[in-house]
PDB file of C-alpha atoms in Angstrom:
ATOM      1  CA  UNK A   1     110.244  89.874 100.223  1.00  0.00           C
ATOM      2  CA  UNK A   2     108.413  93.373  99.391  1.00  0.00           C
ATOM      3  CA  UNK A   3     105.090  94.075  98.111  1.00  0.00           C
ATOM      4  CA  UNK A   4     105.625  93.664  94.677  1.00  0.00           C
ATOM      5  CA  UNK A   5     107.040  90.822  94.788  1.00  0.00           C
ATOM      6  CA  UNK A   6     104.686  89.305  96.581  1.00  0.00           C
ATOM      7  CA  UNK A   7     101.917  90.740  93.747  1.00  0.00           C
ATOM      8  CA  UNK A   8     103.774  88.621  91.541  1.00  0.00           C
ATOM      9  CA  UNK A   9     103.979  85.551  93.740  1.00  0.00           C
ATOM     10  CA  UNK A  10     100.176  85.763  94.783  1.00  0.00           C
ATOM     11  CA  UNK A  11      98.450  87.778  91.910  1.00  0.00           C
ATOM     12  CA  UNK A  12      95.060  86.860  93.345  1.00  0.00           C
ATOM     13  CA  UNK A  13      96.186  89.052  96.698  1.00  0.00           C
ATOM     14  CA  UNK A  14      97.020  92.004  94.169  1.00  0.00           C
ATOM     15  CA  UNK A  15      93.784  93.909  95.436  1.00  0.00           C
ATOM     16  CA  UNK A  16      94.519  93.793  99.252  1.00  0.00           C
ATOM     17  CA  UNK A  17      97.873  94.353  99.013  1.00  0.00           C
ATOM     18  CA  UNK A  18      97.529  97.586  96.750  1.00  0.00           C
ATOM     19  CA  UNK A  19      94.876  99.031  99.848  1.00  0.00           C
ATOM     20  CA  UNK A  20      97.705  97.544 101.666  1.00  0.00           C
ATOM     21  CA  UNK A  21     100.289  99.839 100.663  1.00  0.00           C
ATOM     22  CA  UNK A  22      97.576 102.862 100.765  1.00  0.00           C
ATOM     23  CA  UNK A  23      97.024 101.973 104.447  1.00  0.00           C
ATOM     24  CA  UNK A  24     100.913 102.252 105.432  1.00  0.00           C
ATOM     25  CA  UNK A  25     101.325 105.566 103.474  1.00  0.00           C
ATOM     26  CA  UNK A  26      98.519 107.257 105.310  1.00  0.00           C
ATOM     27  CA  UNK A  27      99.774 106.052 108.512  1.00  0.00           C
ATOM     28  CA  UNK A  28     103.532 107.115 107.450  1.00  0.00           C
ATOM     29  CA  UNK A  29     102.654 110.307 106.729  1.00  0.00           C
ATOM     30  CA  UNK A  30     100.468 110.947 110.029  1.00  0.00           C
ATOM     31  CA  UNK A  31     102.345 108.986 112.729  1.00  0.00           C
ATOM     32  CA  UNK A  32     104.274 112.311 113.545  1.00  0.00           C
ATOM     33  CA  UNK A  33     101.831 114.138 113.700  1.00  0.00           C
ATOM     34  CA  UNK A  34     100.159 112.723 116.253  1.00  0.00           C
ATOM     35  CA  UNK A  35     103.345 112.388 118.693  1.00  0.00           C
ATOM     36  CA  UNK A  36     102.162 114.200 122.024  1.00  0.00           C
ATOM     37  CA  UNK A  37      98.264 113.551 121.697  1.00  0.00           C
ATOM     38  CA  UNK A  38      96.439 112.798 125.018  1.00  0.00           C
ATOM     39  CA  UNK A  39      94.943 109.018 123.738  1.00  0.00           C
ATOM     40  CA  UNK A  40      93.036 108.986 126.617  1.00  0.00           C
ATOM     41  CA  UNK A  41      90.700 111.235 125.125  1.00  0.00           C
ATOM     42  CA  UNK A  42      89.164 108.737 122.803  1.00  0.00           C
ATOM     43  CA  UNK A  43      89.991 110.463 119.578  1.00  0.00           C
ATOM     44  CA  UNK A  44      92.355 113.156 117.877  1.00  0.00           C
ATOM     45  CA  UNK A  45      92.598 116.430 118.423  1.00  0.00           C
ATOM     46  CA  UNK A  46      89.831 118.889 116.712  1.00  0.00           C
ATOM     47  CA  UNK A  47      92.698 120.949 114.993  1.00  0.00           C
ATOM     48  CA  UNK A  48      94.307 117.866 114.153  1.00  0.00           C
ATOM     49  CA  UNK A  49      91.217 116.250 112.237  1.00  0.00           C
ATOM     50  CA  UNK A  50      91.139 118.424 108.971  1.00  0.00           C
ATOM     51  CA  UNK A  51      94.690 117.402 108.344  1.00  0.00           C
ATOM     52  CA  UNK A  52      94.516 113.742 108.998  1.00  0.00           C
ATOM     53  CA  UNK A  53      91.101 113.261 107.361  1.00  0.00           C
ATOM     54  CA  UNK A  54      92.675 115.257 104.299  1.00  0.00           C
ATOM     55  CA  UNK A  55      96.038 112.840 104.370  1.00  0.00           C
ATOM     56  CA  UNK A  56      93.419 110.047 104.581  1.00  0.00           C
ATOM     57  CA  UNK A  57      91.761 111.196 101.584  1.00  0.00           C
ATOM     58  CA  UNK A  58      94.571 111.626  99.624  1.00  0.00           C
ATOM     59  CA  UNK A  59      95.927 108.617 100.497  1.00  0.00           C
ATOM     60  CA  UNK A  60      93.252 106.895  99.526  1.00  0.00           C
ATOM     61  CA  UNK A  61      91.719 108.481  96.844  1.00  0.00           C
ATOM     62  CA  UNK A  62      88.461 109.625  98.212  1.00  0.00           C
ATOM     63  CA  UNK A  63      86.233 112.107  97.329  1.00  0.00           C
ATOM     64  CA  UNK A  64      85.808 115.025 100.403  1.00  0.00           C
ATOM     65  CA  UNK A  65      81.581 114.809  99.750  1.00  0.00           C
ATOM     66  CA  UNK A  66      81.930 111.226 101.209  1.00  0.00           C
ATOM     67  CA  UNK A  67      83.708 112.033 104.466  1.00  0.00           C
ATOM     68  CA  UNK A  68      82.524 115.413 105.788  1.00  0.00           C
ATOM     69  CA  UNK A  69      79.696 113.738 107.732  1.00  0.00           C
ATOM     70  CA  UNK A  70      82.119 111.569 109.629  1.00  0.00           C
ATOM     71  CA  UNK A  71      85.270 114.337 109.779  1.00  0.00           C
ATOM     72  CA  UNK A  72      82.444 116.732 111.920  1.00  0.00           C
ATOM     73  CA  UNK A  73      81.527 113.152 113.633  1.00  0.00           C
ATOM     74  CA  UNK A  74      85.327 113.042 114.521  1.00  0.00           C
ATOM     75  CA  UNK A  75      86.248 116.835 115.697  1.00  0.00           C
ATOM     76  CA  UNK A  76      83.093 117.330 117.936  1.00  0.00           C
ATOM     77  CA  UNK A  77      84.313 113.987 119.805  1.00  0.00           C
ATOM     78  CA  UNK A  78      81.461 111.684 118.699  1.00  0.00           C
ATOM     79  CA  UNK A  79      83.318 109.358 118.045  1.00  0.00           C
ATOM     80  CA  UNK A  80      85.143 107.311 120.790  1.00  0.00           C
ATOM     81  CA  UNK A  81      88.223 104.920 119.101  1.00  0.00           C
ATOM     82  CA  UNK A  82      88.442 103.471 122.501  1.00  0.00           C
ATOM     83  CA  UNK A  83      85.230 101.953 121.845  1.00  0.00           C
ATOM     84  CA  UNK A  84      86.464 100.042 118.310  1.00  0.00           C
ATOM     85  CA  UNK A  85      88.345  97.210 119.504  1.00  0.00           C
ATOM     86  CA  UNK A  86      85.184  96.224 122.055  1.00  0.00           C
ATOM     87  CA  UNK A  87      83.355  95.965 118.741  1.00  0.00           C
ATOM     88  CA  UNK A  88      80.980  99.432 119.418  1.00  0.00           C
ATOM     89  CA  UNK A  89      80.458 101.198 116.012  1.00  0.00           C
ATOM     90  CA  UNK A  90      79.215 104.423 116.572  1.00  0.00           C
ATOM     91  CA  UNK A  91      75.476 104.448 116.387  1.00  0.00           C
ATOM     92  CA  UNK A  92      74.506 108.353 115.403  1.00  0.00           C
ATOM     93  CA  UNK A  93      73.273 109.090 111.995  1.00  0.00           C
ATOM     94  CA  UNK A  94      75.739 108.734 108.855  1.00  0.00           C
ATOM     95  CA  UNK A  95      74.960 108.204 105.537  1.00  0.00           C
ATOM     96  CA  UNK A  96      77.197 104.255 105.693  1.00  0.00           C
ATOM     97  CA  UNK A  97      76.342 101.487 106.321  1.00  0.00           C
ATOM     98  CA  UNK A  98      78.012 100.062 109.752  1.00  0.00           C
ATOM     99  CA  UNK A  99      80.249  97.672 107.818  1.00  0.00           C
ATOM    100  CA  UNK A 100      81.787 100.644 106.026  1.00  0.00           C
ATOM    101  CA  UNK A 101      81.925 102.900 108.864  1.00  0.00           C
ATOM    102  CA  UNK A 102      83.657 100.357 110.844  1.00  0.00           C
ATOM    103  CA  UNK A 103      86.319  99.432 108.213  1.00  0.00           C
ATOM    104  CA  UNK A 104      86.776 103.268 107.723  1.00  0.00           C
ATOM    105  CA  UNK A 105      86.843 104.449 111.484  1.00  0.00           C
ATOM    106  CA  UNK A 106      89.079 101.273 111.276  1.00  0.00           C
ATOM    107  CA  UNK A 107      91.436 102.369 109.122  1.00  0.00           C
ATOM    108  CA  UNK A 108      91.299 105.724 110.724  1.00  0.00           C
ATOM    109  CA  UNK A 109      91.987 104.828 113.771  1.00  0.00           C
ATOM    110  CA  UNK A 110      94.858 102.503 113.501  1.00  0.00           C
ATOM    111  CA  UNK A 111      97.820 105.185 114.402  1.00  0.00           C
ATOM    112  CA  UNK A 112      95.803 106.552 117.254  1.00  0.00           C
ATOM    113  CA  UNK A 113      95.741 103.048 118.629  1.00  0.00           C
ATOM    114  CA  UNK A 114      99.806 103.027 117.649  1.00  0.00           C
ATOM    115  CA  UNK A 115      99.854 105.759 120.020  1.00  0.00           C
ATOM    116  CA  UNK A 116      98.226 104.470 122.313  1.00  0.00           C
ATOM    117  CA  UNK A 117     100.322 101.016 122.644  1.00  0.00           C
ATOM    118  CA  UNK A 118     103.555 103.483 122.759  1.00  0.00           C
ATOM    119  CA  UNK A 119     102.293 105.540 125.945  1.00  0.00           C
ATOM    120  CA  UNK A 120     101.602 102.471 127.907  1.00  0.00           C
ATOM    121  CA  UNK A 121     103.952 100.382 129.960  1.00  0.00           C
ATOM    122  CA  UNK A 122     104.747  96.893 127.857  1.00  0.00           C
ATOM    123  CA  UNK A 123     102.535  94.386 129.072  1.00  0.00           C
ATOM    124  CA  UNK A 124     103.961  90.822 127.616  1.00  0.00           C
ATOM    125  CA  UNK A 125     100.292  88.619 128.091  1.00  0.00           C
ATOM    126  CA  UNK A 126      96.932  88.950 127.130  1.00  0.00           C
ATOM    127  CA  UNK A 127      94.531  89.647 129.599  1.00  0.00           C
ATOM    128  CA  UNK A 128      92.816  86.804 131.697  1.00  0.00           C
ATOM    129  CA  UNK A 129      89.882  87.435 129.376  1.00  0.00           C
ATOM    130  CA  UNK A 130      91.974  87.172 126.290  1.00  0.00           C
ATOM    131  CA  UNK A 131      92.154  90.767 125.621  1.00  0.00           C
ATOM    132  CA  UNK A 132      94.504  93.245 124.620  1.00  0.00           C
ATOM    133  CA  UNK A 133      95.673  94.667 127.697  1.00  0.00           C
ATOM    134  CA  UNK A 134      96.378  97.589 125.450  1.00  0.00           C
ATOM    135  CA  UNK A 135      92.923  98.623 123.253  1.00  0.00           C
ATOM    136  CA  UNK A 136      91.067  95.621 124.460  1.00  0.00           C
ATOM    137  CA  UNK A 137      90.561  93.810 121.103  1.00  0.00           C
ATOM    138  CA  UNK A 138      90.258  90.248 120.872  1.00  0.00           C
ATOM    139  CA  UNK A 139      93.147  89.184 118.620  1.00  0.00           C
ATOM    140  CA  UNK A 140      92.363  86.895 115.077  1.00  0.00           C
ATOM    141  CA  UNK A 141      96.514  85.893 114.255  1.00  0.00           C
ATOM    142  CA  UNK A 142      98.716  84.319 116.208  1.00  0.00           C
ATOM    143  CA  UNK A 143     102.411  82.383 115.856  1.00  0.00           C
ATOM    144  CA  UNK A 144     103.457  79.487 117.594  1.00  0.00           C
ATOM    145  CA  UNK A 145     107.437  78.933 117.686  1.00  0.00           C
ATOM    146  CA  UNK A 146     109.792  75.674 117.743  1.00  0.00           C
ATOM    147  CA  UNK A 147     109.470  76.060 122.071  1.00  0.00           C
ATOM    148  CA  UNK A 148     105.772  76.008 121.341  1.00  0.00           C
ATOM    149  CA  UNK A 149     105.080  78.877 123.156  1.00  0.00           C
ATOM    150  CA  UNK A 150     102.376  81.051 121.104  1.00  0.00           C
ATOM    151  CA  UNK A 151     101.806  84.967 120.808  1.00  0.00           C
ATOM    152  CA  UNK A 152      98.630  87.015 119.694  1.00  0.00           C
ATOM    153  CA  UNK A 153      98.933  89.376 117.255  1.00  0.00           C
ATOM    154  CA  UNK A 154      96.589  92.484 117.795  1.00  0.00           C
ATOM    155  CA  UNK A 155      95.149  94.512 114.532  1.00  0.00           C
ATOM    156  CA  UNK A 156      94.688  97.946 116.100  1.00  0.00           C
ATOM    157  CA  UNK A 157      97.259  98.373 118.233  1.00  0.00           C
ATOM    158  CA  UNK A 158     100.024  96.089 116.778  1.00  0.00           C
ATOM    159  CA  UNK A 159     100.733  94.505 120.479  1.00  0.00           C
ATOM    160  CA  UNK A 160     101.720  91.407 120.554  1.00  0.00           C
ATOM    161  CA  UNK A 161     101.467  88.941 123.825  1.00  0.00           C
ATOM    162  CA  UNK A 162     101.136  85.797 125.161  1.00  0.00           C
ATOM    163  CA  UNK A 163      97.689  83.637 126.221  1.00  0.00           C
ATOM    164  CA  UNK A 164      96.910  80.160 126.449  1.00  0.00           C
ATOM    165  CA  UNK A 165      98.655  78.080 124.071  1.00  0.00           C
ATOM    166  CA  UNK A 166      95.231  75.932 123.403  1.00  0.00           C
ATOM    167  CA  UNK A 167      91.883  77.756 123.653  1.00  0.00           C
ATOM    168  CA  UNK A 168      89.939  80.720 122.042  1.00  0.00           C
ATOM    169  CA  UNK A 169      90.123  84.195 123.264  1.00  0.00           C
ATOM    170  CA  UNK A 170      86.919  85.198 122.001  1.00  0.00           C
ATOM    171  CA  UNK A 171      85.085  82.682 124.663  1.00  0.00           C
ATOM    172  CA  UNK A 172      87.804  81.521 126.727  1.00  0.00           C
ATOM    173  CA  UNK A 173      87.401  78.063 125.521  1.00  0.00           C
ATOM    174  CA  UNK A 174      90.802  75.872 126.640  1.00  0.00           C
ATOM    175  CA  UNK A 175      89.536  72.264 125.983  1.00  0.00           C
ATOM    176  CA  UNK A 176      91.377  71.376 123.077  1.00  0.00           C
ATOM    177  CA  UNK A 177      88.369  68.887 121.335  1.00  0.00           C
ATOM    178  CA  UNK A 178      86.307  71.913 121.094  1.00  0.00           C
ATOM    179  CA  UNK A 179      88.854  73.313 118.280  1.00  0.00           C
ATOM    180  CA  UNK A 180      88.722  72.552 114.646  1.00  0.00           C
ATOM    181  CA  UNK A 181      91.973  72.593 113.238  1.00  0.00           C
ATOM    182  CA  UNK A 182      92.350  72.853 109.450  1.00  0.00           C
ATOM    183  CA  UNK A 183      95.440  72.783 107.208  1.00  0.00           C
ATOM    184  CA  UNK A 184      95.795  73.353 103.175  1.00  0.00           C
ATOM    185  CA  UNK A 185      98.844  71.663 101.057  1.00  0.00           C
ATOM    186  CA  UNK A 186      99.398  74.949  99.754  1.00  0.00           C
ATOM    187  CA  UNK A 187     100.021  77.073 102.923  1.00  0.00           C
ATOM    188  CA  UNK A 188     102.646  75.044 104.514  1.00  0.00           C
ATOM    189  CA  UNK A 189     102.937  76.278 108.755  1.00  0.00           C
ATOM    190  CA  UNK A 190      99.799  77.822 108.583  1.00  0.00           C
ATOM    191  CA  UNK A 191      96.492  76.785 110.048  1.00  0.00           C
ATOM    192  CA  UNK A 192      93.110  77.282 111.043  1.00  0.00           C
ATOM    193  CA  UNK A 193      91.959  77.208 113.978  1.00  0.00           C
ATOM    194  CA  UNK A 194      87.989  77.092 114.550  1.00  0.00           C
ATOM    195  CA  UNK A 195      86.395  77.257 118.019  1.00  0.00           C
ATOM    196  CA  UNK A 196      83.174  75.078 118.093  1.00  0.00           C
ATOM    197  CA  UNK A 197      81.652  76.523 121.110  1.00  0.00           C
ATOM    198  CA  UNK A 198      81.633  80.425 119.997  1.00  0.00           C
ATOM    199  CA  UNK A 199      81.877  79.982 116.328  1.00  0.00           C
ATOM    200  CA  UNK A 200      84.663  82.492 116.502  1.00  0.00           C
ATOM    201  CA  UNK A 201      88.005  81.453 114.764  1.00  0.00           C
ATOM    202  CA  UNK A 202      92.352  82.531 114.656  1.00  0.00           C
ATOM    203  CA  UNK A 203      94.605  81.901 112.150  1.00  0.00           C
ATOM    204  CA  UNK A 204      97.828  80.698 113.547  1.00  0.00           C
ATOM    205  CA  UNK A 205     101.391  80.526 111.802  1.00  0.00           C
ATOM    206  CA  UNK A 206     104.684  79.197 112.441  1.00  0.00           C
ATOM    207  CA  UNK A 207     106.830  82.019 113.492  1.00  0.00           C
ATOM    208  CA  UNK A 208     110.219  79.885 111.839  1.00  0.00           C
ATOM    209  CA  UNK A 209     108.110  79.656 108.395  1.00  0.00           C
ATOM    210  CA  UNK A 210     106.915  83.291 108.197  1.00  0.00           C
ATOM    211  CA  UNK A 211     110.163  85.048 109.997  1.00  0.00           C
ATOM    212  CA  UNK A 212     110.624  87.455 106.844  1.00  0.00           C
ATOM    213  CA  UNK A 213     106.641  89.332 107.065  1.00  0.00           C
ATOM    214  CA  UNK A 214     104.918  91.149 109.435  1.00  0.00           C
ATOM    215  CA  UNK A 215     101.788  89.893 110.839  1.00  0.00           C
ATOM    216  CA  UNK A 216      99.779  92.301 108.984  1.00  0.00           C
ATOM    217  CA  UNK A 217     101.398  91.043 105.695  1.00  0.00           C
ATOM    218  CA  UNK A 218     100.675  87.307 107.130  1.00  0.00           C
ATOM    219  CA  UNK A 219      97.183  88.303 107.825  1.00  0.00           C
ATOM    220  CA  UNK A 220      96.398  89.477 104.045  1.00  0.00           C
ATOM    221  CA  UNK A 221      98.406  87.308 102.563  1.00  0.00           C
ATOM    222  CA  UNK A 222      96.235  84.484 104.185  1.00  0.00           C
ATOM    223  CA  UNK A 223      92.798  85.535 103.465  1.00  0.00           C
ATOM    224  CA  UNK A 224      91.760  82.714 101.531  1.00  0.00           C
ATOM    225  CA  UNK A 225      91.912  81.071 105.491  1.00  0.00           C
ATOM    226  CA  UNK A 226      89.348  83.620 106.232  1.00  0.00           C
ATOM    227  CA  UNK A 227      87.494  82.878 103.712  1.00  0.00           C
ATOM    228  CA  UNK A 228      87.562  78.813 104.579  1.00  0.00           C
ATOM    229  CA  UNK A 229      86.320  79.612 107.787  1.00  0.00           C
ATOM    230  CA  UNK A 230      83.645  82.194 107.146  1.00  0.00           C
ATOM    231  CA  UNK A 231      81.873  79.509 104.543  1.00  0.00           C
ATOM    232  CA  UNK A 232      81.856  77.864 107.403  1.00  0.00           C
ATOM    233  CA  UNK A 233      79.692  80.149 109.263  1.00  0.00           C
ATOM    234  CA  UNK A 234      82.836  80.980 111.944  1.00  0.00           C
ATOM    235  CA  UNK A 235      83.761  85.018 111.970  1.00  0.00           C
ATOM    236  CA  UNK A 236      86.819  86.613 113.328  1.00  0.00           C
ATOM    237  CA  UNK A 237      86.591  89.151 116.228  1.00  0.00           C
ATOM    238  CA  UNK A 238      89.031  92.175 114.965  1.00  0.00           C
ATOM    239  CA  UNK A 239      89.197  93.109 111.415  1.00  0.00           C
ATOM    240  CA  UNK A 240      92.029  92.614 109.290  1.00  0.00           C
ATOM    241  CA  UNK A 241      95.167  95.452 108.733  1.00  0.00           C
ATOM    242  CA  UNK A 242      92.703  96.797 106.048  1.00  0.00           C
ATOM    243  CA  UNK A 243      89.792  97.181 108.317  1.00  0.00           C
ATOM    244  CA  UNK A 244      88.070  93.547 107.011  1.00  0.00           C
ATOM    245  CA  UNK A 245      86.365  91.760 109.135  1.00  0.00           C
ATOM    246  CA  UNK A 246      83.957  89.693 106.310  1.00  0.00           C
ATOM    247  CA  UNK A 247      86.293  88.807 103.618  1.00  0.00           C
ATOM    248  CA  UNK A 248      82.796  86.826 101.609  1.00  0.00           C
TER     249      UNK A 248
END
């Protein structure tokens, strides 16, 4: 099913999706030219940053007055990517507030972190500590499929590996009565899954049920679970594909 479609199915998702779209034609229209950067840098290259902040931008429709602060940020290598997925938002002076620098740097930063997960050797698992062996994120999505064997989805990087198949990543909880599972009659093979002990939660989907979208479609297109859980007072550790992580 493509995008539009899907605007028609779900027109209360027509918002995210339309960002959605923005997000994959920036990163279309940088991915090459960022084939040969050294990632272990922490950012892009300073003759690289004019371009991509300008395809950015455009992409996105924003004004060049709004940026500059955080495009010199960017080419003088104040700001680390690396340092993203462990939740560290740069801390120097700019004129945002840390919710929007996050979500932009975010946003940003998601094709250097492609990058990234294409220089290193696969790793299949999650780390012991329920990490991305790739950026080091904590992963919010996961699948489970028909063998019951369940994969973690992460948002910067795109890896995808295996972990416990009961437990919470964010505190390595495994006792099973210490999750809150919740369900909706509308959303059938997808759940909630809500860790008492951190207050952290991960949306989980049947891999069978959801074959035909790509877990950053299944993230947006289940947002109302985020918001479920966050009126609970539970938050997810990695933003969203469009650099969300309070949807209320």
């Amino acid at each position: 099913m493509t995008i539009d479609e899907l605007k028609k199915l779900r027109p209360y998702l027509v918002e995210p999706l339309n960002l959605y779209e923005r997000v994959l034609t920036f990163e279309n229209k940088i991915t090459y030219l960022i084939e040969g950067i050294n990632t272990d840098e922490g950012s892009y290259p300073p003759d690289l940053v004019d371009v991509i902040v300008g395809e950015f931008l455009e992409a996105f429709d924003i004004s060049i007055d709004i940026l500059a602060p955080l495009k010199e940020a960017i080419r003088f290598r104040q700001v680390d990517f690396l340092r993203l997925p462990l939740n560290e938002v740069p801390s120097f002076s700019l004129p945002y507030l840390e919710e929007e620098t996050e979500m932009i740097l975010f946003l940003l930063g998601r094709p250097f972190f492609s990058r990234l997960r294409k220089m290193m050797p696969y790793k299949d698992n999650l780390t012991e500590g329920g990490r991305c062996p790739v950026c080091h994120s904590i992963p919010s999505l996961s699948s489970i499929k028909e063998n019951e064997e369940r994969a973690f989805y992460c948002s910067f990087c795109g890896h995808k590996g295996r972990w416990s198949r009961i437990g919470c990543p964010a505190c390595l909880n495994k006792r099973g009565e210490e999750i809150e599972i919740i369900t909706t009659e509308e959303e059938k093979g997808l759940r909630l899954e809500l860790c008492r002990s951190c207050k952290n939660y991960i949306k989980t989907f049947q891999r069978e049920l959801y074959s035909n979208y790509s877990p950053d479609l299944i993230d947006i297109l289940s947002m109302p679970f985020d918001m479920i859980a966050q009126s609970k007072g539970f938050t997810r550790s990695s933003p969203n594909p469009l650099g969300m992580r309070k949807i209320l």
